[in-house]
Amino acid sequence: MNKVKNHLLFLLYTVILGMIVGAIVWGFLRVMNLGIDFLWSFLPSQISFPLYTLCVCALGGLLIGLWKRKFGDYPEELGTVLGTVKKTGGYPYRNVFSTLGSALFPLLIGASVGPEAGLTGVIAGLCTWVGDKLKRFKREVEDLTAIGLSATLGTVFRSPMFGFVEPIESDKDTVLPKTSKIVLYFTAILSSLGVFILLNKLFGISVGMESMAAEKTPLVQYLFAIPLTLAGIAAGWLYFLFKKLTGALARRFGKYVVLRAVTGGILLGVSGTFLPLTMFSGEHQIELVMENTEATGAVLLIVTAVVKLLLTNICIDSGLKGGHFFPVIFCGVAIGCAMSLLSGVNAVLCAAVVTTALVGHTLKKPLATVLLLMIVFPPKLIPVMLCASAASRFIPTPKRFLTGFSSKK
């Protein structure tokens, strides 16, 4: 009887946990959007200053550097957070509130990163803290933290299946949780997403990436999926090459946290001044790219995507940290639209295949990649997206793109 009571009580805690996660994610994104509107819509309408973007980014980099020097180099990347939880069964919660600031500030100044990295670190820390306080469920602390992470991912990306699969899919051995735990995972994810949607209906918030409408595509155009997949994989190689270069440069800065962040802010400001679409996470700019593909032109779309791939790594390694999912998705869509202009193939098909190959190559998780991108592209493209994702997973990245430089070189 006590065992059943404990299971029901833990289920109730899971529901409450999911609701709290949904409220935190909504609140974070709400504050982020209000801050971005103030900095990038209201103030520019009041101040006419040609170097506004550069000044905001440079000053923002300075403030972020000072903040990190005091509170530490947070947030950690999503893979690091997940690895820590799997290895230790929890996540440090000493710096939860300072991590919130560290995650929010880069997004406010337009850094080319997404919110998922900061939010997962905060939620993982809070879940571990709650688990430590619930002595009755001491053995379930790791489960509670993992469930909280899944709820966060499922809510941020508005994809319950992605939230469940992403943390457990592995290139070695993917292990499904027991049926009872699967129930807990989806209970938390759905309660989190439910609260997020409710708050959004009541108070409003920018809803993220828009779904693309299905278009009639001649069967012969699907043959272009092969070169489009290769284009996405090539962009993935470029991403890792840039990651290697920016990582090497960041190591040269060493302990000069403030200087590193200011440099990142200046580079962000310069890029944003000449190529505005390289700023921000990119989730809200995808629709702009799709609507203005012909007006933008293939060359500018490719240049924007390449610069954004570089800028995302610059932001992360300079200290303007965040996630890379949204920026990489944007880059895939931009390159796909450029390929559509060059080949005459349907733009949605091109964007879907290139984006899937690019995200799949950087994530190395084929199923999670498709589950993530299902929220953007039409369901009828899922078969070709699965093929592109699988191909991108099994075509390796050249080792010279992955091996770090020595700081002495």
Tab-separated table of C-alpha atoms in Angstrom:
chain	number	residue	atom	x	y	z
A	1	MET	CA	0.000	0.000	0.000
A	2	ASN	CA	2.826	2.381	0.904
A	3	LYS	CA	4.523	1.586	-2.400
A	4	VAL	CA	1.412	2.553	-4.390
A	5	LYS	CA	1.030	5.689	-2.277
A	6	ASN	CA	4.645	6.661	-2.976
A	7	HIS	CA	4.189	6.120	-6.721
A	8	LEU	CA	1.068	8.285	-6.779
A	9	LEU	CA	2.797	10.945	-4.692
A	10	PHE	CA	5.806	10.959	-7.015
A	11	LEU	CA	3.437	11.261	-9.986
A	12	LEU	CA	1.846	14.289	-8.333
A	13	TYR	CA	5.290	15.818	-7.750
A	14	THR	CA	6.064	15.199	-11.416
A	15	VAL	CA	2.923	17.055	-12.504
A	16	ILE	CA	3.794	19.963	-10.222
A	17	LEU	CA	7.382	19.909	-11.488
A	18	GLY	CA	6.164	20.072	-15.083
A	19	MET	CA	3.891	23.006	-14.288
A	20	ILE	CA	6.751	24.867	-12.619
A	21	VAL	CA	9.022	24.195	-15.609
A	22	GLY	CA	6.367	25.514	-18.000
A	23	ALA	CA	5.945	28.663	-15.905
A	24	ILE	CA	9.716	29.261	-15.715
A	25	VAL	CA	10.184	28.776	-19.469
A	26	TRP	CA	7.273	31.102	-20.238
A	27	GLY	CA	8.483	33.721	-17.755
A	28	PHE	CA	12.029	33.603	-19.109
A	29	LEU	CA	10.907	33.978	-22.716
A	30	ARG	CA	8.466	36.717	-21.741
A	31	VAL	CA	11.190	38.766	-20.047
A	32	MET	CA	13.514	38.080	-22.986
A	33	ASN	CA	10.968	39.334	-25.531
A	34	LEU	CA	10.154	42.442	-23.477
A	35	GLY	CA	13.868	43.225	-23.167
A	36	ILE	CA	14.501	42.705	-26.885
A	37	ASP	CA	11.526	44.899	-27.795
A	38	PHE	CA	12.827	47.653	-25.511
A	39	LEU	CA	16.426	47.506	-26.746
A	40	TRP	CA	15.789	46.906	-30.424
A	41	SER	CA	12.396	48.514	-31.138
A	42	PHE	CA	11.557	51.202	-28.578
A	43	LEU	CA	15.005	52.766	-28.005
A	44	PRO	CA	15.985	52.920	-31.708
A	45	SER	CA	12.677	54.684	-32.401
A	46	GLN	CA	13.652	57.312	-29.839
A	47	ILE	CA	17.347	57.567	-30.675
A	48	SER	CA	18.734	58.085	-34.159
A	49	PHE	CA	22.307	56.802	-33.975
A	50	PRO	CA	24.080	55.006	-36.862
A	51	LEU	CA	26.366	52.960	-34.575
A	52	TYR	CA	23.556	51.902	-32.240
A	53	THR	CA	23.919	48.153	-32.919
A	54	LEU	CA	27.683	48.177	-32.399
A	55	CYS	CA	27.456	50.214	-29.187
A	56	VAL	CA	24.711	48.062	-27.641
A	57	CYS	CA	26.571	44.830	-28.450
A	58	ALA	CA	29.957	46.116	-27.225
A	59	LEU	CA	28.495	47.514	-23.990
A	60	GLY	CA	26.485	44.349	-23.534
A	61	GLY	CA	29.644	42.269	-23.980
A	62	LEU	CA	31.373	44.366	-21.315
A	63	LEU	CA	28.535	43.893	-18.811
A	64	ILE	CA	28.338	40.166	-19.534
A	65	GLY	CA	32.103	39.836	-19.038
A	66	LEU	CA	31.928	41.613	-15.675
A	67	TRP	CA	28.968	39.441	-14.646
A	68	LYS	CA	30.831	36.239	-15.587
A	69	ARG	CA	33.976	37.337	-13.774
A	70	LYS	CA	31.907	37.628	-10.594
A	71	PHE	CA	29.547	34.648	-10.942
A	72	GLY	CA	31.348	32.203	-13.248
A	73	ASP	CA	31.294	31.191	-16.914
A	74	TYR	CA	27.673	30.069	-17.201
A	75	PRO	CA	25.431	28.811	-18.711
A	76	GLU	CA	26.984	25.539	-19.806
A	77	GLU	CA	26.067	24.066	-23.175
A	78	LEU	CA	23.186	21.587	-23.383
A	79	GLY	CA	25.483	18.607	-23.997
A	80	THR	CA	27.529	19.486	-20.911
A	81	VAL	CA	24.404	19.778	-18.761
A	82	LEU	CA	23.070	16.425	-19.965
A	83	GLY	CA	26.481	14.804	-19.481
A	84	THR	CA	26.744	16.097	-15.908
A	85	VAL	CA	23.272	14.793	-15.042
A	86	LYS	CA	24.039	11.348	-16.501
A	87	LYS	CA	27.423	11.155	-14.781
A	88	THR	CA	26.577	12.514	-11.325
A	89	GLY	CA	22.816	12.020	-11.125
A	90	GLY	CA	22.194	15.730	-10.627
A	91	TYR	CA	23.320	19.246	-11.450
A	92	PRO	CA	24.846	21.948	-9.208
A	93	TYR	CA	22.227	24.442	-8.024
A	94	ARG	CA	24.451	26.877	-6.184
A	95	ASN	CA	24.485	29.314	-9.123
A	96	VAL	CA	20.902	28.937	-10.381
A	97	PHE	CA	19.914	32.607	-10.131
A	98	SER	CA	23.172	33.986	-11.534
A	99	THR	CA	22.853	31.446	-14.377
A	100	LEU	CA	19.469	32.967	-15.233
A	101	GLY	CA	21.179	36.314	-15.751
A	102	SER	CA	24.028	34.733	-17.694
A	103	ALA	CA	21.504	33.027	-19.986
A	104	LEU	CA	19.305	36.102	-20.453
A	105	PHE	CA	21.816	38.899	-21.137
A	106	PRO	CA	23.313	37.508	-24.397
A	107	LEU	CA	19.812	36.998	-25.797
A	108	LEU	CA	18.891	40.606	-24.992
A	109	ILE	CA	21.821	42.064	-26.925
A	110	GLY	CA	21.061	39.932	-29.978
A	111	ALA	CA	23.637	37.154	-29.648
A	112	SER	CA	23.279	34.415	-32.257
A	113	VAL	CA	22.268	31.785	-29.698
A	114	GLY	CA	19.064	30.186	-28.426
A	115	PRO	CA	17.606	30.033	-24.895
A	116	GLU	CA	17.688	26.261	-24.423
A	117	ALA	CA	21.192	25.950	-22.920
A	118	GLY	CA	20.578	28.430	-20.120
A	119	LEU	CA	17.109	27.126	-19.330
A	120	THR	CA	18.212	23.490	-19.117
A	121	GLY	CA	20.987	24.417	-16.679
A	122	VAL	CA	18.579	26.373	-14.478
A	123	ILE	CA	15.870	23.676	-14.517
A	124	ALA	CA	18.398	20.884	-13.896
A	125	GLY	CA	19.732	22.757	-10.869
A	126	LEU	CA	16.254	23.431	-9.479
A	127	CYS	CA	15.181	19.796	-10.011
A	128	THR	CA	18.275	18.550	-8.204
A	129	TRP	CA	17.572	20.962	-5.336
A	130	VAL	CA	13.954	19.770	-5.097
A	131	GLY	CA	15.114	16.160	-5.196
A	132	ASP	CA	17.594	16.785	-2.397
A	133	LYS	CA	14.827	18.290	-0.258
A	134	LEU	CA	12.420	15.410	-0.873
A	135	LYS	CA	14.221	12.875	1.305
A	136	ARG	CA	11.464	10.331	0.741
A	137	PHE	CA	12.486	10.179	-2.925
A	138	LYS	CA	16.239	10.345	-2.499
A	139	ARG	CA	16.790	7.538	-5.014
A	140	GLU	CA	14.668	9.328	-7.621
A	141	VAL	CA	16.735	12.551	-7.673
A	142	GLU	CA	18.419	11.604	-10.967
A	143	ASP	CA	15.062	10.687	-12.505
A	144	LEU	CA	13.551	13.969	-11.339
A	145	THR	CA	16.373	15.990	-12.884
A	146	ALA	CA	16.262	14.068	-16.177
A	147	ILE	CA	12.479	14.466	-16.320
A	148	GLY	CA	12.835	18.210	-15.726
A	149	LEU	CA	15.332	18.481	-18.588
A	150	SER	CA	12.973	16.667	-20.964
A	151	ALA	CA	10.102	18.919	-19.924
A	152	THR	CA	12.273	21.984	-20.591
A	153	LEU	CA	13.319	20.849	-24.069
A	154	GLY	CA	9.793	19.755	-24.964
A	155	THR	CA	8.447	23.159	-23.950
A	156	VAL	CA	11.164	25.388	-25.438
A	157	PHE	CA	10.846	23.678	-28.816
A	158	ARG	CA	7.101	22.952	-28.489
A	159	SER	CA	7.782	19.304	-29.316
A	160	PRO	CA	7.000	16.699	-26.600
A	161	MET	CA	8.557	13.830	-28.560
A	162	PHE	CA	11.797	15.765	-29.099
A	163	GLY	CA	11.922	16.586	-25.387
A	164	PHE	CA	11.660	12.878	-24.580
A	165	VAL	CA	14.019	11.478	-27.237
A	166	GLU	CA	16.851	14.042	-27.333
A	167	PRO	CA	18.345	13.294	-23.884
A	168	ILE	CA	18.203	9.495	-24.303
A	169	GLU	CA	19.248	9.049	-27.952
A	170	SER	CA	22.926	8.195	-28.219
A	171	ASP	CA	25.426	7.257	-30.915
A	172	LYS	CA	26.465	4.275	-28.774
A	173	ASP	CA	23.528	2.625	-27.041
A	174	THR	CA	20.143	4.269	-26.673
A	175	VAL	CA	18.343	2.892	-23.624
A	176	LEU	CA	14.624	3.484	-23.225
A	177	PRO	CA	13.415	4.096	-19.676
A	178	LYS	CA	10.994	1.642	-18.077
A	179	THR	CA	7.331	2.045	-18.961
A	180	SER	CA	6.545	3.602	-15.596
A	181	LYS	CA	9.267	6.218	-16.123
A	182	ILE	CA	8.086	6.940	-19.664
A	183	VAL	CA	4.703	7.820	-18.158
A	184	LEU	CA	6.435	10.227	-15.773
A	185	TYR	CA	8.432	11.824	-18.590
A	186	PHE	CA	5.360	12.559	-20.681
A	187	THR	CA	3.359	13.622	-17.641
A	188	ALA	CA	5.957	16.290	-16.909
A	189	ILE	CA	6.403	17.328	-20.544
A	190	LEU	CA	2.675	17.663	-21.222
A	191	SER	CA	1.930	19.475	-17.951
A	192	SER	CA	4.818	21.861	-18.676
A	193	LEU	CA	3.669	22.483	-22.239
A	194	GLY	CA	0.079	22.869	-21.034
A	195	VAL	CA	1.004	25.595	-18.545
A	196	PHE	CA	3.162	27.303	-21.181
A	197	ILE	CA	0.280	27.341	-23.687
A	198	LEU	CA	-2.180	28.543	-21.024
A	199	LEU	CA	0.061	31.435	-19.974
A	200	ASN	CA	0.626	32.256	-23.617
A	201	LYS	CA	-3.121	32.408	-24.239
A	202	LEU	CA	-3.662	34.606	-21.166
A	203	PHE	CA	-0.768	37.012	-21.509
A	204	GLY	CA	0.711	36.457	-24.960
A	205	ILE	CA	4.233	35.715	-26.084
A	206	SER	CA	6.049	35.282	-29.366
A	207	VAL	CA	5.387	31.634	-30.227
A	208	GLY	CA	8.643	30.790	-31.992
A	209	MET	CA	9.126	29.007	-35.294
A	210	GLU	CA	6.171	28.946	-37.681
A	211	SER	CA	5.169	25.742	-39.456
A	212	MET	CA	5.645	25.811	-43.222
A	213	ALA	CA	2.696	24.944	-45.422
A	214	ALA	CA	2.892	21.881	-47.638
A	215	GLU	CA	3.297	22.583	-51.331
A	216	LYS	CA	2.728	20.332	-54.315
A	217	THR	CA	6.138	19.099	-55.446
A	218	PRO	CA	6.818	17.054	-58.617
A	219	LEU	CA	8.283	13.629	-57.761
A	220	VAL	CA	11.322	14.256	-59.950
A	221	GLN	CA	12.397	17.076	-57.620
A	222	TYR	CA	12.883	14.567	-54.791
A	223	LEU	CA	15.962	13.328	-56.674
A	224	PHE	CA	17.602	16.577	-55.623
A	225	ALA	CA	17.482	15.330	-52.016
A	226	ILE	CA	20.937	13.775	-52.516
A	227	PRO	CA	22.846	16.966	-53.439
A	228	LEU	CA	20.747	18.918	-50.905
A	229	THR	CA	21.763	16.465	-48.174
A	230	LEU	CA	25.401	16.836	-49.169
A	231	ALA	CA	25.024	20.635	-49.011
A	232	GLY	CA	23.657	20.352	-45.468
A	233	ILE	CA	26.502	18.047	-44.414
A	234	ALA	CA	29.044	20.458	-45.939
A	235	ALA	CA	27.496	23.234	-43.850
A	236	GLY	CA	27.839	20.942	-40.815
A	237	TRP	CA	31.547	20.514	-41.566
A	238	LEU	CA	31.829	24.277	-41.760
A	239	TYR	CA	30.109	24.587	-38.371
A	240	PHE	CA	32.661	22.276	-36.745
A	241	LEU	CA	35.563	24.004	-38.496
A	242	PHE	CA	34.381	27.347	-37.128
A	243	LYS	CA	33.903	25.764	-33.701
A	244	LYS	CA	37.492	24.565	-33.789
A	245	LEU	CA	38.809	27.996	-34.785
A	246	THR	CA	36.776	29.985	-32.238
A	247	GLY	CA	37.637	27.486	-29.515
A	248	ALA	CA	41.330	27.925	-30.248
A	249	LEU	CA	41.000	31.714	-30.161
A	250	ALA	CA	39.028	31.574	-26.903
A	251	ARG	CA	41.796	29.537	-25.278
A	252	ARG	CA	44.297	32.224	-26.240
A	253	PHE	CA	42.276	34.740	-24.233
A	254	GLY	CA	42.628	32.405	-21.258
A	255	LYS	CA	41.480	34.021	-18.022
A	256	TYR	CA	40.673	37.399	-19.642
A	257	VAL	CA	36.928	36.826	-19.384
A	258	VAL	CA	35.913	40.477	-19.784
A	259	LEU	CA	38.130	41.075	-22.828
A	260	ARG	CA	36.820	37.895	-24.441
A	261	ALA	CA	33.188	38.933	-23.938
A	262	VAL	CA	33.793	42.488	-25.184
A	263	THR	CA	35.498	41.119	-28.310
A	264	GLY	CA	32.530	38.833	-28.906
A	265	GLY	CA	30.159	41.773	-28.457
A	266	ILE	CA	32.078	43.927	-30.933
A	267	LEU	CA	32.143	41.159	-33.557
A	268	LEU	CA	28.424	40.615	-32.998
A	269	GLY	CA	27.781	44.342	-33.457
A	270	VAL	CA	29.853	44.561	-36.642
A	271	SER	CA	28.116	41.529	-38.128
A	272	GLY	CA	24.674	42.816	-37.127
A	273	THR	CA	25.355	46.220	-38.636
A	274	PHE	CA	26.066	44.814	-42.097
A	275	LEU	CA	24.030	41.581	-41.948
A	276	PRO	CA	21.123	42.073	-39.499
A	277	LEU	CA	19.797	38.530	-40.000
A	278	THR	CA	22.946	37.099	-38.417
A	279	MET	CA	21.831	38.441	-35.031
A	280	PHE	CA	19.462	36.759	-32.550
A	281	SER	CA	18.568	33.079	-32.424
A	282	GLY	CA	16.951	33.096	-35.866
A	283	GLU	CA	13.664	31.406	-34.947
A	284	HIS	CA	11.613	34.507	-35.764
A	285	GLN	CA	13.631	35.365	-38.887
A	286	ILE	CA	12.949	32.047	-40.651
A	287	GLU	CA	9.580	33.290	-41.913
A	288	LEU	CA	11.237	36.461	-43.248
A	289	VAL	CA	13.745	34.389	-45.205
A	290	MET	CA	11.032	32.184	-46.707
A	291	GLU	CA	8.888	35.180	-47.695
A	292	ASN	CA	11.757	37.219	-49.168
A	293	THR	CA	13.886	34.517	-50.775
A	294	GLU	CA	13.875	35.986	-54.290
A	295	ALA	CA	14.355	39.560	-53.097
A	296	THR	CA	17.308	38.543	-50.914
A	297	GLY	CA	19.095	36.467	-53.541
A	298	ALA	CA	21.076	33.225	-53.354
A	299	VAL	CA	24.478	34.834	-52.713
A	300	LEU	CA	23.313	36.961	-49.784
A	301	LEU	CA	21.415	34.019	-48.265
A	302	ILE	CA	24.524	31.813	-48.365
A	303	VAL	CA	26.772	34.588	-47.023
A	304	THR	CA	24.301	35.253	-44.195
A	305	ALA	CA	24.140	31.548	-43.286
A	306	VAL	CA	27.931	31.093	-43.326
A	307	VAL	CA	28.520	34.227	-41.251
A	308	LYS	CA	25.826	33.143	-38.779
A	309	LEU	CA	27.432	29.701	-38.371
A	310	LEU	CA	30.678	31.470	-37.529
A	311	LEU	CA	28.994	34.079	-35.332
A	312	THR	CA	27.151	31.431	-33.289
A	313	ASN	CA	30.472	29.836	-32.376
A	314	ILE	CA	32.031	33.244	-31.696
A	315	CYS	CA	29.193	34.081	-29.305
A	316	ILE	CA	29.395	30.763	-27.455
A	317	ASP	CA	33.197	30.752	-27.126
A	318	SER	CA	33.490	34.445	-26.280
A	319	GLY	CA	31.100	34.108	-23.347
A	320	LEU	CA	27.842	35.287	-24.954
A	321	LYS	CA	26.590	31.787	-24.331
A	322	GLY	CA	23.424	29.989	-25.301
A	323	GLY	CA	22.196	27.116	-27.435
A	324	HIS	CA	22.988	26.471	-31.079
A	325	PHE	CA	19.775	24.734	-32.207
A	326	PHE	CA	17.780	27.752	-33.413
A	327	PRO	CA	20.709	29.466	-35.204
A	328	VAL	CA	21.650	26.245	-37.002
A	329	ILE	CA	18.042	25.697	-38.078
A	330	PHE	CA	17.959	29.240	-39.464
A	331	CYS	CA	21.195	28.632	-41.386
A	332	GLY	CA	19.804	25.436	-42.878
A	333	VAL	CA	16.669	27.231	-44.062
A	334	ALA	CA	18.713	30.091	-45.560
A	335	ILE	CA	21.025	27.710	-47.447
A	336	GLY	CA	18.028	25.633	-48.558
A	337	CYS	CA	16.294	28.727	-49.956
A	338	ALA	CA	19.487	29.664	-51.796
A	339	MET	CA	19.661	26.155	-53.279
A	340	SER	CA	16.041	26.536	-54.385
A	341	LEU	CA	16.891	29.708	-56.292
A	342	LEU	CA	19.896	28.058	-57.929
A	343	SER	CA	18.146	24.791	-58.861
A	344	GLY	CA	14.496	25.747	-59.321
A	345	VAL	CA	13.443	23.045	-56.824
A	346	ASN	CA	10.598	23.719	-54.364
A	347	ALA	CA	11.856	26.007	-51.574
A	348	VAL	CA	10.190	24.093	-48.706
A	349	LEU	CA	11.689	20.791	-49.903
A	350	CYS	CA	15.143	22.359	-50.218
A	351	ALA	CA	14.922	23.995	-46.794
A	352	ALA	CA	13.697	20.774	-45.150
A	353	VAL	CA	16.439	18.542	-46.565
A	354	VAL	CA	19.348	20.964	-46.063
A	355	THR	CA	18.225	21.886	-42.542
A	356	THR	CA	17.732	18.258	-41.526
A	357	ALA	CA	21.159	17.290	-42.838
A	358	LEU	CA	22.827	20.264	-41.145
A	359	VAL	CA	21.103	19.822	-37.769
A	360	GLY	CA	21.513	16.047	-37.955
A	361	HIS	CA	25.237	16.372	-38.612
A	362	THR	CA	25.795	18.752	-35.693
A	363	LEU	CA	23.496	16.872	-33.294
A	364	LYS	CA	24.433	13.298	-34.333
A	365	LYS	CA	20.942	12.135	-33.309
A	366	PRO	CA	18.859	11.270	-36.407
A	367	LEU	CA	15.535	10.575	-34.703
A	368	ALA	CA	15.709	13.589	-32.390
A	369	THR	CA	16.596	15.780	-35.376
A	370	VAL	CA	13.485	14.791	-37.313
A	371	LEU	CA	11.259	15.075	-34.237
A	372	LEU	CA	12.595	18.586	-33.685
A	373	LEU	CA	12.100	19.723	-37.287
A	374	MET	CA	8.607	18.215	-37.590
A	375	ILE	CA	7.349	21.401	-35.947
A	376	VAL	CA	8.706	23.445	-38.875
A	377	PHE	CA	8.295	21.340	-42.026
A	378	PRO	CA	5.223	19.548	-43.467
A	379	PRO	CA	4.628	15.931	-42.282
A	380	LYS	CA	4.715	14.614	-45.851
A	381	LEU	CA	8.445	15.417	-45.983
A	382	ILE	CA	9.256	13.205	-42.966
A	383	PRO	CA	10.475	10.212	-45.080
A	384	VAL	CA	12.982	12.325	-47.024
A	385	MET	CA	13.999	14.103	-43.804
A	386	LEU	CA	14.670	10.739	-42.129
A	387	CYS	CA	16.930	9.761	-45.034
A	388	ALA	CA	18.801	13.085	-44.869
A	389	SER	CA	19.203	12.829	-41.090
A	390	ALA	CA	20.481	9.237	-41.264
A	391	ALA	CA	22.953	10.107	-44.032
A	392	SER	CA	24.260	13.102	-42.096
A	393	ARG	CA	24.793	10.941	-39.027
A	394	PHE	CA	26.821	8.288	-40.827
A	395	ILE	CA	28.976	10.587	-42.971
A	396	PRO	CA	31.712	11.543	-40.499
A	397	THR	CA	33.140	14.982	-39.881
A	398	PRO	CA	36.802	15.195	-40.973
A	399	LYS	CA	38.990	14.702	-37.902
A	400	ARG	CA	41.025	17.807	-38.687
A	401	PHE	CA	37.818	19.817	-38.147
A	402	LEU	CA	37.377	18.333	-34.686
A	403	THR	CA	40.895	18.228	-33.256
A	404	GLY	CA	41.601	21.311	-31.132
A	405	PHE	CA	44.550	23.602	-31.779
A	406	SER	CA	47.311	23.853	-29.252
A	407	SER	CA	47.474	27.245	-27.618
A	408	LYS	CA	51.187	27.333	-28.440
A	409	LYS	CA	50.618	27.282	-32.169
